[in-house]
Short mmCIF file of C-alpha atoms and ligand atoms in Angstrom, two decimals:
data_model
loop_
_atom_site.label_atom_id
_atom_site.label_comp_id
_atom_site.label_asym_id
_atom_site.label_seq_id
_atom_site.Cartn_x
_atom_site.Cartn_y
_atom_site.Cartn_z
CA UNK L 241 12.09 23.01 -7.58
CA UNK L 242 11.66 25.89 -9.92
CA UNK L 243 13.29 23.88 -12.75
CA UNK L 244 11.27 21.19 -12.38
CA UNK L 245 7.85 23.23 -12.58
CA UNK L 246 8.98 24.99 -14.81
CA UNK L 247 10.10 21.90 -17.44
CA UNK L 248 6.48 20.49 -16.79
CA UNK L 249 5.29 23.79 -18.24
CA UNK L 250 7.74 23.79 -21.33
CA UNK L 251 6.57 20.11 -21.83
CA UNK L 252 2.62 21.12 -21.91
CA UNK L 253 1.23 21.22 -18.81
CA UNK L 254 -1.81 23.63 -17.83
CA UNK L 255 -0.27 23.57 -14.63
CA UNK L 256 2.57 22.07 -12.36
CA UNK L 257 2.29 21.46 -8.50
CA UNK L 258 5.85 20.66 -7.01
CA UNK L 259 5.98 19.18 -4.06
CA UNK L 260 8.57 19.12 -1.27
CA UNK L 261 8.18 15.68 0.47
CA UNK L 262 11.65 15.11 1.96
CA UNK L 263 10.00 15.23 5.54
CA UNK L 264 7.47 12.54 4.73
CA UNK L 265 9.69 10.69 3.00
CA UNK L 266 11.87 10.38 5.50
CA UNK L 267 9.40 9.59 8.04
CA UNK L 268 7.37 7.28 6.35
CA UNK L 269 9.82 5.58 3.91
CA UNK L 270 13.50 6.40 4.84
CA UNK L 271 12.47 5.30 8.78
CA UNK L 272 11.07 1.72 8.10
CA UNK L 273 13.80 1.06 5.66
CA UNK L 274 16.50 1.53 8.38
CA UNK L 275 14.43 -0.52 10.98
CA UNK L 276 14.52 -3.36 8.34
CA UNK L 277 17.83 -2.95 7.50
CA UNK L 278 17.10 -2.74 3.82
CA UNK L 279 18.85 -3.60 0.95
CA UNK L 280 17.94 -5.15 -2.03
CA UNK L 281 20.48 -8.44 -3.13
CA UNK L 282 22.32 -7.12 0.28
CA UNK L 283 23.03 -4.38 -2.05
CA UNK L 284 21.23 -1.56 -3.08
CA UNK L 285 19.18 0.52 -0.57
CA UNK L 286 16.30 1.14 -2.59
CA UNK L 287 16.13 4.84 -3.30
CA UNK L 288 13.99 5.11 -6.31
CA UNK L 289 12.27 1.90 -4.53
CA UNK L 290 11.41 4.05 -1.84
CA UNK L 291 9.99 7.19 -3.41
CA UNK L 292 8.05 5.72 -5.68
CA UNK L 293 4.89 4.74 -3.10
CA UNK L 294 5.25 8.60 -2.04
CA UNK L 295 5.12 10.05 -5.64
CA UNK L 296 2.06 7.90 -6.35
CA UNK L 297 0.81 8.94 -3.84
CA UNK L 298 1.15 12.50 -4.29
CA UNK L 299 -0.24 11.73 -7.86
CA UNK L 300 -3.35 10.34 -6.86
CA UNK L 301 -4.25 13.30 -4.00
CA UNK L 302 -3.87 16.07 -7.02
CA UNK L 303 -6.06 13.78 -9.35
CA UNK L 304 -8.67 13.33 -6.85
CA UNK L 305 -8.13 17.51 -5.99
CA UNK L 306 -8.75 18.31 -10.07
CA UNK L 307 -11.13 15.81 -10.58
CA UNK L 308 -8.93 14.03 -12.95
CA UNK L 309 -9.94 10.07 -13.35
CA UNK L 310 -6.01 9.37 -14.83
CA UNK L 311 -2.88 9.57 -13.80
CA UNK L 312 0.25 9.76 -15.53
CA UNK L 313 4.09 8.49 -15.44
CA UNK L 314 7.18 8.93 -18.02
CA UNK L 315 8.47 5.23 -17.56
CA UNK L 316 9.52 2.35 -20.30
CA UNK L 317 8.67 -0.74 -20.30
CA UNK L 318 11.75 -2.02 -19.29
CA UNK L 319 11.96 -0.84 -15.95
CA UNK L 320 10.78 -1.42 -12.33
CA UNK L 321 9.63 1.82 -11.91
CA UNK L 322 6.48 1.23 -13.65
CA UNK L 323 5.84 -1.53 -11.61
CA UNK L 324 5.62 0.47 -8.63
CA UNK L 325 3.72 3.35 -10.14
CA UNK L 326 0.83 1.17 -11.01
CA UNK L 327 0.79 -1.30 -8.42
CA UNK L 328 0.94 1.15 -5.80
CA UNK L 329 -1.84 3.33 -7.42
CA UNK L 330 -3.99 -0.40 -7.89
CA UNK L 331 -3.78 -0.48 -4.23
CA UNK L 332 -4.38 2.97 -2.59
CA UNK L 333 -7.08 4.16 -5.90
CA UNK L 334 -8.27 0.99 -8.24
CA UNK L 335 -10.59 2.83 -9.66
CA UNK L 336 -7.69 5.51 -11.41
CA UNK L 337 -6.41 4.58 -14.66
CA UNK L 338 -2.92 5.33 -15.47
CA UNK L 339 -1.35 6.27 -19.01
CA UNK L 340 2.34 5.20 -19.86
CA UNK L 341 2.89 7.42 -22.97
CA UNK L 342 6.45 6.89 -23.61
CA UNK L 343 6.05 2.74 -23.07
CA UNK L 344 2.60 3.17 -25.08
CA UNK L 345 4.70 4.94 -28.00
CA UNK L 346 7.77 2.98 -27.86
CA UNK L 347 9.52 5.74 -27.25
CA UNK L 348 13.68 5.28 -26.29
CA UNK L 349 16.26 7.83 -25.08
CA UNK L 350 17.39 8.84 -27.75
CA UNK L 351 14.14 9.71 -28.99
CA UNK L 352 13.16 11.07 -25.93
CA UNK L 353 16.32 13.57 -25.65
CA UNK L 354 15.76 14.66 -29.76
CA UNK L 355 12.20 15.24 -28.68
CA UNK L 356 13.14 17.61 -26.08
CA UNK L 357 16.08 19.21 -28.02
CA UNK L 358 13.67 19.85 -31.13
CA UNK L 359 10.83 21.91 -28.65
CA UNK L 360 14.16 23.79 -26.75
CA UNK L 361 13.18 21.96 -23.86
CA UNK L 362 16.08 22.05 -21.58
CA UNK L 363 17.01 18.47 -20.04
CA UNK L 364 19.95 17.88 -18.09
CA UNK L 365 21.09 15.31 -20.65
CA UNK L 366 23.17 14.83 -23.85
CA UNK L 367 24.03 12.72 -26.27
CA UNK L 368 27.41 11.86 -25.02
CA UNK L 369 26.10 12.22 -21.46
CA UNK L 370 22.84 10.25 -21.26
CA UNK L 371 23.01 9.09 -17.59
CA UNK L 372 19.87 8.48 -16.65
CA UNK L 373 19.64 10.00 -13.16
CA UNK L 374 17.13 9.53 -9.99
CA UNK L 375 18.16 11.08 -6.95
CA UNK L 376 16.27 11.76 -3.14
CA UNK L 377 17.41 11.66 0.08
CA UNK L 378 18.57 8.27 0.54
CA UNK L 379 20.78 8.32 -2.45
CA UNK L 380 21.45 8.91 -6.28
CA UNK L 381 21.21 6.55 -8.90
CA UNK L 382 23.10 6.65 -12.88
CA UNK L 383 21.93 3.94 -15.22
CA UNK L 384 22.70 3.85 -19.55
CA UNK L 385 25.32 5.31 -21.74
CA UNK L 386 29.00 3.53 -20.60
CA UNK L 387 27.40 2.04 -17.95
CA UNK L 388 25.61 -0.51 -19.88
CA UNK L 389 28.72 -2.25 -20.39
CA UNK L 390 29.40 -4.10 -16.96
CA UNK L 391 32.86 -4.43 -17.47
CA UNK L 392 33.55 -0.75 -17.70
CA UNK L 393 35.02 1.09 -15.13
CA UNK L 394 32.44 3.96 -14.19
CA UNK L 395 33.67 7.44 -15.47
CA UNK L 396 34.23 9.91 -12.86
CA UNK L 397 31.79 12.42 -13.64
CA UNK L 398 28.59 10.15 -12.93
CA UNK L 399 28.90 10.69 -9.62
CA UNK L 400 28.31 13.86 -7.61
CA UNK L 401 27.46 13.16 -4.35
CA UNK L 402 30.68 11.09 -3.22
CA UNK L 403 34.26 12.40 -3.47
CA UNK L 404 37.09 9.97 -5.41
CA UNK L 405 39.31 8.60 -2.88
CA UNK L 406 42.02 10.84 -4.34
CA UNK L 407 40.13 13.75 -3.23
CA UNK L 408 39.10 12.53 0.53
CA UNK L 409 40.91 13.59 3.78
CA UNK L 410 43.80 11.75 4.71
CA UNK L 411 42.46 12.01 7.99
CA UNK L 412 39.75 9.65 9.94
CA UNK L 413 36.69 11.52 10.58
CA UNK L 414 34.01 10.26 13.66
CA UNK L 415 30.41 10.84 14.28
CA UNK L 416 28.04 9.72 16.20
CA UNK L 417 25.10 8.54 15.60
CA UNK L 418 22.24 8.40 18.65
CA UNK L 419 19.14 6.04 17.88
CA UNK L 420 16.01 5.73 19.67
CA UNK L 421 14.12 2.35 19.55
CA UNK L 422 16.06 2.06 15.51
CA UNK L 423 15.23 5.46 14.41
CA UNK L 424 18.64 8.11 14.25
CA UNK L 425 17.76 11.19 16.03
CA UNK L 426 20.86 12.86 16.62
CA UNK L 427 24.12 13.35 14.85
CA UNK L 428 26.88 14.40 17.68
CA UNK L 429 24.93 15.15 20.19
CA UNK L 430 22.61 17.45 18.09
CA UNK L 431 19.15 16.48 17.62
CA UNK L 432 17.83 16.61 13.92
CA UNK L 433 14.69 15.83 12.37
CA UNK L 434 15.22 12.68 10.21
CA UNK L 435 15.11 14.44 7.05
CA UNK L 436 17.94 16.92 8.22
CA UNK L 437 19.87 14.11 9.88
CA UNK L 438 19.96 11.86 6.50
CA UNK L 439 21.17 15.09 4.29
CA UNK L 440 23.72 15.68 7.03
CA UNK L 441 25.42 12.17 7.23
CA UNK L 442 25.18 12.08 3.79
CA UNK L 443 27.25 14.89 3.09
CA UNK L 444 30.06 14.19 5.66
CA UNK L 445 30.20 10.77 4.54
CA UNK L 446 29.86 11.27 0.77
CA UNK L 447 33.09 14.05 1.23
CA UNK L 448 35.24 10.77 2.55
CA UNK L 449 34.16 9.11 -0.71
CA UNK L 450 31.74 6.59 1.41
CA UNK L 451 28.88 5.14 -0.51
CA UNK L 452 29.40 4.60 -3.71
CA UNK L 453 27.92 0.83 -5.10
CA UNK L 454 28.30 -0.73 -8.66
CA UNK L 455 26.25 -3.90 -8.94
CA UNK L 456 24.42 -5.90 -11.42
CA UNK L 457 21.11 -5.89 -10.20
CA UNK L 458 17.99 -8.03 -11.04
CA UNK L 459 15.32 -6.25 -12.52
CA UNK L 460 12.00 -7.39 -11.53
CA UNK L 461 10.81 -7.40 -15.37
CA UNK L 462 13.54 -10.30 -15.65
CA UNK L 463 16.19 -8.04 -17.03
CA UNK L 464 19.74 -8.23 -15.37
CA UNK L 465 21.35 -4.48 -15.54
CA UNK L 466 24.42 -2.14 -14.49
CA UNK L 467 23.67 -0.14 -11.92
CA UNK L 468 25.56 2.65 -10.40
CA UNK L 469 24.18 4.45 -7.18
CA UNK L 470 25.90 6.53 -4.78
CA UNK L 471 24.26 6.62 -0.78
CA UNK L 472 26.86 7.91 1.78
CA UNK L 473 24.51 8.36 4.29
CA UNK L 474 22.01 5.43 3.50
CA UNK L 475 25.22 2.75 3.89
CA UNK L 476 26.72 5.05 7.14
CA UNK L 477 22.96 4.98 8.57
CA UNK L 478 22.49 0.99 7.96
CA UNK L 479 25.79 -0.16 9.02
CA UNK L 480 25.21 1.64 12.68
CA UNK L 481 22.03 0.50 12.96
CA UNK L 482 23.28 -2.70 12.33
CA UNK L 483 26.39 -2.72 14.90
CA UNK L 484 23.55 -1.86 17.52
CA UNK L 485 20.74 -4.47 16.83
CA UNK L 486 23.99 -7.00 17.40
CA UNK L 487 24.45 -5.51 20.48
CA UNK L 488 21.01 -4.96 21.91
CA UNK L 489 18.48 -7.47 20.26
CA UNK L 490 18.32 -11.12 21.28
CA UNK L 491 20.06 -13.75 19.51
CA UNK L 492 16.77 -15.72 18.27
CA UNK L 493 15.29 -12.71 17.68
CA UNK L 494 18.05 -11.08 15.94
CA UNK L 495 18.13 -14.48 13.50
CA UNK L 496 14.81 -14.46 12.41
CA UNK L 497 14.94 -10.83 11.80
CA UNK L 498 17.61 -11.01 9.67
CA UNK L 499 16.02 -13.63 7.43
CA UNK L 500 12.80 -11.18 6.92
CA UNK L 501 15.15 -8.15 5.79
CA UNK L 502 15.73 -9.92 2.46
CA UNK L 503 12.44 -10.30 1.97
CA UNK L 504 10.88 -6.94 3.16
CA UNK L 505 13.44 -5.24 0.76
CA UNK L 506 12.31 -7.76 -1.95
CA UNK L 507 8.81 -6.60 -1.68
CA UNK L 508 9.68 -2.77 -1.83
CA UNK L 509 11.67 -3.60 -5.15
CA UNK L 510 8.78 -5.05 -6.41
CA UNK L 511 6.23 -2.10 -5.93
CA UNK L 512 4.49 -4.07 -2.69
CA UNK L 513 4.78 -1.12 -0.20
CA UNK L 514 0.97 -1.14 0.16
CA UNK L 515 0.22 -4.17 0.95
CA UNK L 516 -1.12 -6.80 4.13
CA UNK L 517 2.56 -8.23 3.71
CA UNK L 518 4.50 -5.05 4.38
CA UNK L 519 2.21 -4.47 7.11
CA UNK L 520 2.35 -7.30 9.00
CA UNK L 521 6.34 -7.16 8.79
CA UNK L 522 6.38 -3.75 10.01
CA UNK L 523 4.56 -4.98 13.30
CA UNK L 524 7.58 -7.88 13.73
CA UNK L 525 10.30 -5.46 12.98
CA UNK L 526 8.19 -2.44 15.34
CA UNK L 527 8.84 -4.91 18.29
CA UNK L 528 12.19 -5.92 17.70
CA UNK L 529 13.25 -2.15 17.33
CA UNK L 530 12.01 -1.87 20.98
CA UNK L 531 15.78 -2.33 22.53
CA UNK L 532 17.54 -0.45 20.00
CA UNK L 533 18.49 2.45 21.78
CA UNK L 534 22.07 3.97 21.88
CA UNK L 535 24.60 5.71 19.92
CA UNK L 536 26.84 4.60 17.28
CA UNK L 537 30.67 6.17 16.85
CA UNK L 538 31.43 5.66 12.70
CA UNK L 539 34.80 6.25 11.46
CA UNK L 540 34.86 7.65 7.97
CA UNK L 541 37.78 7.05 6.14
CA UNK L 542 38.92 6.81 1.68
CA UNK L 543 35.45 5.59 1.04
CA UNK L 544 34.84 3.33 4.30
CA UNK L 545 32.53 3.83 6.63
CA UNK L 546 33.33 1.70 9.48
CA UNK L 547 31.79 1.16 13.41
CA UNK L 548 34.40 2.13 16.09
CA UNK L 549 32.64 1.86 18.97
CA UNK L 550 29.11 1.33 19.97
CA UNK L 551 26.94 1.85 23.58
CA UNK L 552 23.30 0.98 24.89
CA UNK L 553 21.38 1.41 27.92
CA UNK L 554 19.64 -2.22 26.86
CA UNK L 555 23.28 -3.42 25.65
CA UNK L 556 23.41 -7.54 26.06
CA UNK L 557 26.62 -7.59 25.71
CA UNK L 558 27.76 -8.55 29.54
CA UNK L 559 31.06 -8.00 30.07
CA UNK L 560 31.69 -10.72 32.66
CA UNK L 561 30.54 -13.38 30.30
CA UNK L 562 32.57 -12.67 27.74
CA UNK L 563 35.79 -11.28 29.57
CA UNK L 564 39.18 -14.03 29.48
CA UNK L 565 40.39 -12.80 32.63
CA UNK L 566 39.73 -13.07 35.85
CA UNK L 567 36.69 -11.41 36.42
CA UNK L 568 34.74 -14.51 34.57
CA UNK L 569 31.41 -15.23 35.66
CA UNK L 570 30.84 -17.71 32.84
CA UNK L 571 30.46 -21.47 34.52
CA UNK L 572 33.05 -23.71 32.03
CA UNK L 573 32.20 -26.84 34.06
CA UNK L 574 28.11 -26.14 32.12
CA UNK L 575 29.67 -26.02 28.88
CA UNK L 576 30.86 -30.13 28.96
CA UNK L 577 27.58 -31.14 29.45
CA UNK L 578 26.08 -28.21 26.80
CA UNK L 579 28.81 -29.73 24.25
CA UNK L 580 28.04 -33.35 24.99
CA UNK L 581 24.54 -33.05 24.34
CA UNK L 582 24.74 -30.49 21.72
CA UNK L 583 26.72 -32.78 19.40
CA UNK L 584 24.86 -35.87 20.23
CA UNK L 585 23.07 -36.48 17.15
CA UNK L 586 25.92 -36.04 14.84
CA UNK L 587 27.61 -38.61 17.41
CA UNK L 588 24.96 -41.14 16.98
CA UNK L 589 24.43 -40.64 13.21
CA UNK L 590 28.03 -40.99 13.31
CA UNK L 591 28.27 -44.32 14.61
CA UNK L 592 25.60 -45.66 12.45
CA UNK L 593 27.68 -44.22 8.65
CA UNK L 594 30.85 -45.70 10.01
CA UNK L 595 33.67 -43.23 9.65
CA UNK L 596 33.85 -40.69 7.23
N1 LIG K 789 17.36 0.25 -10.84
C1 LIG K 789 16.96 1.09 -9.75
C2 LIG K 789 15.62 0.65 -9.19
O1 LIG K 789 14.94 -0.08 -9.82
C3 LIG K 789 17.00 2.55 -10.11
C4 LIG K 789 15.91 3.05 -10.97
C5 LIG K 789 16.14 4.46 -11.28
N2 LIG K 789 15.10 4.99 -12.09
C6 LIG K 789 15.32 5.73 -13.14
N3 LIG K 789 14.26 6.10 -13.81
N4 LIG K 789 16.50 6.07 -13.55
O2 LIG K 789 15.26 1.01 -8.11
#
């Protein structure tokens, strides 16, 4: 935190305010994005997505506190950070203008890192190590330098919060994971804030190598690009909350949900998180979260995080339905008649083709 004050100073600020918004993030950002399952191209779990409505945020309370009529951010024009920047700031304060200096100037890395070296600014970047690096709670992200070639392998030293599998325990580590109507409360048995919970799975899975994710992503300025992200506890997090949505939420339900999480993590990629749209999905998703109660056991294992077991006070699953022995309850005589008229139309359509 100190560093980061004190590199707005070196860089010419009158004054720096540093925030620490892990709580709120986590509550307000982190939360909803677990409810909706989300990740962008079934991929990426949007943590610079995420922050970026938060940040703005942030931005816009100081300007209003100084009287300030701009605000400011450090992005290109090549990115989607931008995006979200200024749309979000269009929609909580339309009357704030924001300045883009480095787009406005054209300015790239390289110029940006020779810029900094020149004033003795100290940047935690060089020449031969330009990774350009965002990292919060839900994750870490590494874009540029080798990375811009898709084909090659990512050096180990972009990543930091994930161990190589060479490095992880030979042994299978558990933990479980309680939810309460899709939010994780407690790790073990131990109740945890959700800030404190998401740095704590992250670490124990990240030590088993779990979360690392190198995609091609598509960049809502129409760019395709290599992306590198590492999110241990983001990918442990959504696959239990997954595993117990399948056991507790209704199968209709549970359908059309699924086709909404594309789209709700579409919109936060593109900068929409304020916005009648987001809304009105978080009201759908709020009700189907209602069941999702129960605890999770993940294995972690050489970069695998995996659900062994799962348990819910509104569990569907109904053992004597599904059971093969002898304790069946299921009526097989039903399922001639469910068959016969299920596949009707494809008989009758059938019959009119001819054989295929
Ligand atoms: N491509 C990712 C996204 O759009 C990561 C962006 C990271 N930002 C950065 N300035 N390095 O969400």
């Amino acid at each position: 935190m100190d560093r980061v004050r004190q590199r707005a100073l070196d860089c010419g600020a009158v004054e720096s305010v540093v925030v620490d918004a892990r709580s709120e993030f986590a509550d307000e950002f982190v939360a909803p994005a677990i409810a909706a399952n989300a990740l962008y191209m079934g991929k990426y779990p949007l943590v610079s997505a995420l922050s970026r409505p938060l940040i703005t945020r942030h931005l816009v309370r100081v300007a209003r506190e100084t009287g300030a009529a701009a605000i400011g951010h450090g992005c290109t024009g090549k990115g989607n950070d931008q995006v979200r920047f200024e749309v979000t700031a269009m929609a909580i304060a339309p009357d704030m203008t924001v300045e883009a200096p480095i787009r406005e100037w054209g300015m790239n890395r390289d110029g940006a890192i020779a810029w900094a070296e020149e004033r003795g600014i100290p940047v935690p970047v060089r020449r031969d190590s330009p990774y350009s690096i965002d990292e919060n709670l839900w994750g870490r992200t590494a874009e540029c330098g080798i990375l811009e070639d898709p084909w090659a392998a990512p050096p180990e030293e972009v990543y930091e919060r994930s161990a190589a599998l060479a490095d992880a325990p030979d042994e299978v580590e558990q933990v479980v994971v309680a939810f309460d109507r899709g939010l994780p409360v407690a790790l073990d048995g131990k109740e945890l804030d959700l800030a404190r919970l998401v740095a704590e799975i992250d670490r124990r899975a990240g030590a088993h190598g779990v979360g690392r994710i190198d995609m091609v992503e598509d960049r809502l300025v129409g760019i395709k690009s290599r992306e590198i992200y590492e999110c241990p506890g983001a990918l442990a997090l959504l696959t239990a909350h997954r595993d117990l949505e399948d056991l507790c939420v209704e199968q209709e339900l549970a359908q059309d949900k699924r086709g909404l999480e594309g789209r709700y993590a579409q919109l936060i990629y593109n900068g929409l998180w304020f916005t009648p749209l987001k809304r009105a999905l978080d009201s759908f998703i709020a009700v189907s979260q209602e069941p999702v109660s129960g605890e999770v056991r993940m294995a972690l294992h050489k970069g695998s995080a995996w659900v062994a077991g799962r348990r819910s006070p509104h569990s569907l699953y109904d053992h004597d339905l599904a059971t093969y022995d002898a304790s069946d309850r299921f009526d097989h005589r039903q399922a001639e008649g469910f068959v016969k008229l299920w596949g009707l139309p494809t008989k009758v359509w059938a019959r009119r083709q001819g054989s295929l």
